[in-house]
Tab-separated table of C-alpha atoms and ligand atoms in Angstrom:
chain	number	residue	atom	x	y	z
A	1	UNK	CA	23.953	4.966	2.575
A	2	UNK	CA	22.264	5.786	-0.663
A	3	UNK	CA	22.891	3.667	-4.211
A	4	UNK	CA	22.963	4.905	-7.378
A	5	UNK	CA	22.345	3.247	-10.948
A	6	UNK	CA	23.466	4.816	-13.964
A	7	UNK	CA	22.321	2.151	-16.418
A	8	UNK	CA	22.997	2.801	-19.941
A	9	UNK	CA	24.344	0.824	-23.195
A	10	UNK	CA	27.579	3.196	-23.479
A	11	UNK	CA	28.816	1.967	-26.663
A	12	UNK	CA	31.185	3.295	-25.912
A	13	UNK	CA	31.205	6.201	-22.610
A	14	UNK	CA	31.989	9.985	-23.770
A	15	UNK	CA	32.622	12.570	-21.536
A	16	UNK	CA	29.176	13.611	-21.737
A	17	UNK	CA	28.709	9.870	-20.089
A	18	UNK	CA	31.881	11.293	-17.318
A	19	UNK	CA	30.754	14.183	-17.075
A	20	UNK	CA	27.357	12.565	-15.487
A	21	UNK	CA	29.080	9.855	-13.680
A	22	UNK	CA	31.686	12.913	-11.716
A	23	UNK	CA	28.429	15.177	-10.937
A	24	UNK	CA	26.348	11.568	-9.450
A	25	UNK	CA	29.179	10.880	-7.188
A	26	UNK	CA	28.959	14.124	-5.827
A	27	UNK	CA	25.246	13.821	-4.999
A	28	UNK	CA	25.053	10.252	-3.920
A	29	UNK	CA	27.423	7.727	-1.450
A	30	UNK	CA	27.681	4.985	-3.557
A	31	UNK	CA	26.603	4.523	-8.013
A	32	UNK	CA	27.251	2.034	-10.172
A	33	UNK	CA	27.339	2.342	-13.909
A	34	UNK	CA	24.952	-0.634	-14.778
A	35	UNK	CA	26.353	-1.545	-18.660
A	36	UNK	CA	22.707	-3.309	-20.205
A	37	UNK	CA	23.976	-6.741	-21.960
A	38	UNK	CA	21.251	-7.924	-24.076
A	39	UNK	CA	22.625	-11.441	-25.922
A	40	UNK	CA	19.756	-10.919	-28.139
A	41	UNK	CA	20.044	-7.813	-29.545
A	42	UNK	CA	23.797	-7.144	-29.773
A	43	UNK	CA	23.985	-4.259	-32.419
A	44	UNK	CA	26.751	-2.984	-30.595
A	45	UNK	CA	30.479	-1.846	-31.921
A	46	UNK	CA	32.251	-3.277	-28.385
A	47	UNK	CA	32.010	-6.242	-26.654
A	48	UNK	CA	30.302	-5.781	-23.131
A	49	UNK	CA	33.716	-6.369	-21.688
A	50	UNK	CA	35.340	-4.159	-23.543
A	51	UNK	CA	32.943	-1.337	-22.342
A	52	UNK	CA	33.277	-2.259	-19.098
A	53	UNK	CA	37.297	-1.815	-19.054
A	54	UNK	CA	37.401	1.561	-21.438
A	55	UNK	CA	34.373	2.717	-18.262
A	56	UNK	CA	36.760	0.885	-15.210
A	57	UNK	CA	39.857	2.782	-16.342
A	58	UNK	CA	37.781	6.230	-17.136
A	59	UNK	CA	36.137	5.853	-13.818
A	60	UNK	CA	39.255	5.300	-11.944
A	61	UNK	CA	40.566	7.583	-8.972
A	62	UNK	CA	36.554	7.838	-8.004
A	63	UNK	CA	36.230	6.437	-5.103
A	64	UNK	CA	32.526	5.482	-4.740
A	65	UNK	CA	32.159	4.442	-8.256
A	66	UNK	CA	32.018	0.860	-9.647
A	67	UNK	CA	30.858	-0.374	-13.136
A	68	UNK	CA	28.527	-3.827	-13.601
A	69	UNK	CA	27.091	-5.092	-16.159
A	70	UNK	CA	22.923	-6.199	-15.981
A	71	UNK	CA	20.870	-8.631	-18.281
A	72	UNK	CA	17.120	-7.905	-18.150
A	73	UNK	CA	15.005	-5.199	-16.946
A	74	UNK	CA	16.865	-2.841	-14.928
A	75	UNK	CA	14.078	-2.896	-11.983
A	76	UNK	CA	14.979	-6.186	-10.789
A	77	UNK	CA	18.737	-5.308	-11.040
A	78	UNK	CA	17.931	-2.577	-8.692
A	79	UNK	CA	16.130	-4.135	-6.141
A	80	UNK	CA	18.981	-7.553	-6.854
A	81	UNK	CA	21.645	-4.711	-6.124
A	82	UNK	CA	19.560	-2.909	-3.438
A	83	UNK	CA	20.021	0.346	-4.802
A	84	UNK	CA	17.298	3.134	-4.761
A	85	UNK	CA	17.636	5.688	-7.329
A	86	UNK	CA	18.295	4.833	-10.484
A	87	UNK	CA	20.296	8.060	-12.734
A	88	UNK	CA	19.447	8.880	-16.115
A	89	UNK	CA	20.313	12.584	-18.029
A	90	UNK	CA	18.358	14.465	-20.760
A	91	UNK	CA	20.454	16.595	-23.152
A	92	UNK	CA	17.358	18.259	-24.782
A	93	UNK	CA	13.689	18.282	-25.002
A	94	UNK	CA	13.832	15.340	-27.492
A	95	UNK	CA	15.257	12.887	-24.741
A	96	UNK	CA	12.335	13.877	-22.241
A	97	UNK	CA	8.804	12.052	-23.309
A	98	UNK	CA	11.134	8.394	-23.776
A	99	UNK	CA	12.842	9.087	-20.063
A	100	UNK	CA	9.389	9.589	-18.892
A	101	UNK	CA	8.026	6.472	-19.838
A	102	UNK	CA	10.947	4.359	-18.988
A	103	UNK	CA	11.128	6.539	-15.150
A	104	UNK	CA	7.439	5.655	-15.083
A	105	UNK	CA	7.457	1.949	-16.073
A	106	UNK	CA	10.710	1.329	-13.823
A	107	UNK	CA	8.787	2.745	-10.855
A	108	UNK	CA	5.652	0.726	-11.559
A	109	UNK	CA	7.733	-2.574	-11.398
A	110	UNK	CA	9.574	-1.305	-8.376
A	111	UNK	CA	7.853	1.046	-6.518
A	112	UNK	CA	11.243	1.433	-4.220
A	113	UNK	CA	13.341	3.389	-7.127
A	114	UNK	CA	12.998	6.404	-7.896
A	115	UNK	CA	14.760	8.522	-11.265
A	116	UNK	CA	16.345	11.769	-10.687
A	117	UNK	CA	17.852	13.712	-13.772
A	118	UNK	CA	20.907	15.588	-14.169
A	119	UNK	CA	20.601	17.536	-17.060
A	120	UNK	CA	23.849	17.310	-19.772
A	121	UNK	CA	26.116	19.867	-19.348
A	122	UNK	CA	25.961	22.424	-22.231
A	123	UNK	CA	29.282	21.216	-23.439
A	124	UNK	CA	28.080	17.886	-24.149
A	125	UNK	CA	24.736	18.153	-24.948
A	126	UNK	CA	25.662	17.555	-28.753
A	127	UNK	CA	27.311	14.614	-28.514
A	128	UNK	CA	26.222	10.799	-28.867
A	129	UNK	CA	28.011	7.540	-28.700
A	130	UNK	CA	26.526	6.867	-32.004
A	131	UNK	CA	27.857	10.584	-33.801
A	132	UNK	CA	31.182	9.161	-31.552
A	133	UNK	CA	31.190	6.398	-33.457
A	134	UNK	CA	30.134	7.209	-37.132
A	135	UNK	CA	32.620	10.208	-36.440
A	136	UNK	CA	35.944	8.064	-35.675
A	137	UNK	CA	34.657	5.480	-38.230
A	138	UNK	CA	35.322	8.039	-41.225
A	139	UNK	CA	38.823	8.679	-40.003
A	140	UNK	CA	37.785	11.700	-38.307
A	141	UNK	CA	39.175	12.784	-34.731
A	142	UNK	CA	37.194	12.400	-31.727
A	143	UNK	CA	39.856	13.185	-29.210
A	144	UNK	CA	37.603	16.052	-27.460
A	145	UNK	CA	34.454	13.809	-27.552
A	146	UNK	CA	35.685	10.878	-25.457
A	147	UNK	CA	37.916	9.520	-23.073
A	148	UNK	CA	41.715	8.537	-23.696
A	149	UNK	CA	39.918	5.038	-22.995
A	150	UNK	CA	37.222	5.250	-25.424
A	151	UNK	CA	39.717	7.088	-27.619
A	152	UNK	CA	42.437	4.651	-28.025
A	153	UNK	CA	39.472	1.007	-27.978
A	154	UNK	CA	38.284	3.468	-31.132
A	155	UNK	CA	41.386	3.741	-32.952
A	156	UNK	CA	41.908	0.454	-32.290
A	157	UNK	CA	38.660	-0.944	-34.064
A	158	UNK	CA	39.345	1.732	-36.537
A	159	UNK	CA	42.867	1.559	-37.935
A	160	UNK	CA	42.692	4.792	-39.333
A	161	UNK	CA	40.674	6.858	-36.898
A	162	UNK	CA	43.277	9.776	-35.624
B	201	PNS	O1	22.318	4.495	-23.061
B	201	PNS	P1	21.034	3.846	-23.922
B	201	PNS	O2	20.820	2.447	-24.966
B	201	PNS	O3	20.297	4.615	-23.851
B	201	PNS	O4	20.309	2.676	-22.085
B	201	PNS	C1	19.104	2.261	-22.368
B	201	PNS	C2	19.119	1.372	-20.943
B	201	PNS	C3	19.945	0.306	-21.226
B	201	PNS	C4	18.918	2.759	-19.995
B	201	PNS	C5	17.733	0.388	-21.374
B	201	PNS	O5	17.053	0.644	-22.371
B	201	PNS	C6	16.844	-0.266	-20.401
B	201	PNS	O6	16.716	0.669	-18.528
B	201	PNS	N1	16.784	-1.384	-20.347
B	201	PNS	C7	16.470	-2.160	-19.986
B	201	PNS	C8	15.386	-3.102	-19.858
B	201	PNS	C9	14.074	-1.763	-19.133
B	201	PNS	O7	14.481	-2.676	-17.787
B	201	PNS	N2	13.063	-1.444	-19.886
B	201	PNS	C10	12.524	-0.903	-19.391
B	201	PNS	C11	11.113	-1.576	-19.183
B	201	PNS	S1	10.062	-1.732	-20.226
């Protein structure tokens, strides 16, 4: 049984993330969406619990997918949870250099782990959580870019979001 982990900040989850979750869940037996909890450097819009709540609402109906949080090194979290595959997405060449470095470091820290890459679907290749938050903050609609749970949560944060 292959247990894969899709790590990230997910602040908040957007449609590009959800597409990767769906596709990875078709490849691996079990997929954990793991949210990095970094209490020391918390510049996030949503708390860790809010981000998990959004993810859990969005993965309802995907029986082999669950959500969890982790602190510290991903390579150690992989060991603790007996997961063997890291799932990452690549939107563009610009993501590659950072991801290559992370993949090498994670493999050095835990040689039993493989990092795999799924290319972001073309229709979501321009979407990022940062841009979603910016658009919502200025009151424009992000309805087409995020799952329902993220949309509702963004609406609550930015009362004038449409
Ligand atoms: O969604 P993000 O912010 O691009 O996700 C980045 C994340 C959480 C995958 C990455 O920062 C991470 O794995 N952090 C945990 C610390 C770690 O293991 N770093 C790599 C070795 S230095």
